[in-house]
C-alpha atoms as one frame of an Amber mdcrd trajectory, in Angstrom:
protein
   0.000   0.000   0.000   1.054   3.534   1.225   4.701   2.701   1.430   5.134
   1.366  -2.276   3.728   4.514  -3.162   6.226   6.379  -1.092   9.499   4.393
  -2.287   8.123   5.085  -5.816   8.010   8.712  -5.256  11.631   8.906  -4.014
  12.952   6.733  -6.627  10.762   8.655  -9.272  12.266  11.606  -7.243  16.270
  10.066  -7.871  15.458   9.578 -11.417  14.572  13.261 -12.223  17.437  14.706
 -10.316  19.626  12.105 -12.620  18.128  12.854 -15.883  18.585  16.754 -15.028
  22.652  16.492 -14.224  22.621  14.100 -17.659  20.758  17.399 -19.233  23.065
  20.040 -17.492  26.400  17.964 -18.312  25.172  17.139 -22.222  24.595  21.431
 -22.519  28.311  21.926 -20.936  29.770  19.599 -23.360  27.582  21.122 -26.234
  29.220  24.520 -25.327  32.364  23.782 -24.970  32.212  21.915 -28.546  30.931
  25.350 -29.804  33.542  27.298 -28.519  36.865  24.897 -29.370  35.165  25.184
 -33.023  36.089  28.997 -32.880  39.970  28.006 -31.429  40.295  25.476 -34.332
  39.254  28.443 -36.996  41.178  31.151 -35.036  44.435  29.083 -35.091  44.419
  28.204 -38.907  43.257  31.608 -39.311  46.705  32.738 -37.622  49.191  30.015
 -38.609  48.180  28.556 -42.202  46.358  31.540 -44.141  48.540  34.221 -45.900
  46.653  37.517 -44.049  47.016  39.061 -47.523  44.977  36.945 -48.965  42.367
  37.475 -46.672  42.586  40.838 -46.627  42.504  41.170 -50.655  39.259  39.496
 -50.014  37.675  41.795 -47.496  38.632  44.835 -50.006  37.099  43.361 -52.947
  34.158  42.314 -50.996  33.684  46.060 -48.762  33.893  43.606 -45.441  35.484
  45.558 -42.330  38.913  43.916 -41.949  38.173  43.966 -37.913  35.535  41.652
 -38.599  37.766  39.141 -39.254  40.975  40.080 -37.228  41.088  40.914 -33.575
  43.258  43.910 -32.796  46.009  42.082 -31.817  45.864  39.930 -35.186  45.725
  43.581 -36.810  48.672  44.763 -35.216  50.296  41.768 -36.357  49.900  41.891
 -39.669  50.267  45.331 -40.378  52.827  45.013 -43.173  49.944  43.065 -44.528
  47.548  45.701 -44.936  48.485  47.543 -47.735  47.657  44.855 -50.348  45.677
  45.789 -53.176  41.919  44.199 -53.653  43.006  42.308 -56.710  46.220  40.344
 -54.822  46.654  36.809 -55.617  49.046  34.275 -54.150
């Protein structure tokens, strides 16, 4: 009778409070997947791409060249920033 009911509710209880931390620990992961996907295109961004080539790009195209470099990455490739719109590697 009454205490079946009663073990059900706490276990039912247990349950919930489990599937919640699953849900709360699935979102971090989710999140942190979104935000290493912005390190992985920041790095090649840095290390692999010619900035002239990227810059060429945001002159032919009228996109703000801080849209794609930070100010550090601007300050860093200053000499880079005089390349004309049509520039190809």
């Amino acid at each position: 009778g009454f205490k079946d009911v009663t073990l059900n509710e706490d276990a039912v209880r247990k349950k919930i409070v489990r599937k919640k931390e699953a849900i709360a620990k699935k979102q971090l992961q989710a999140a942190v997947k979104e935000d290493l996907k912005t390190v992985a295109l920041g790095t090649s961004k840095i290390n692999y791409m010619d900035p002239r080539i990227t810059i060429a790009w945001c002159k032919r195209n009228d996109v703000p060249i801080e849209k794609i470099f930070n100010k550090s990455l601007l300050a860093k490739f200053a000499w880079a920033m005089e390349v004309e719109p049509t520039f190809v590697f």
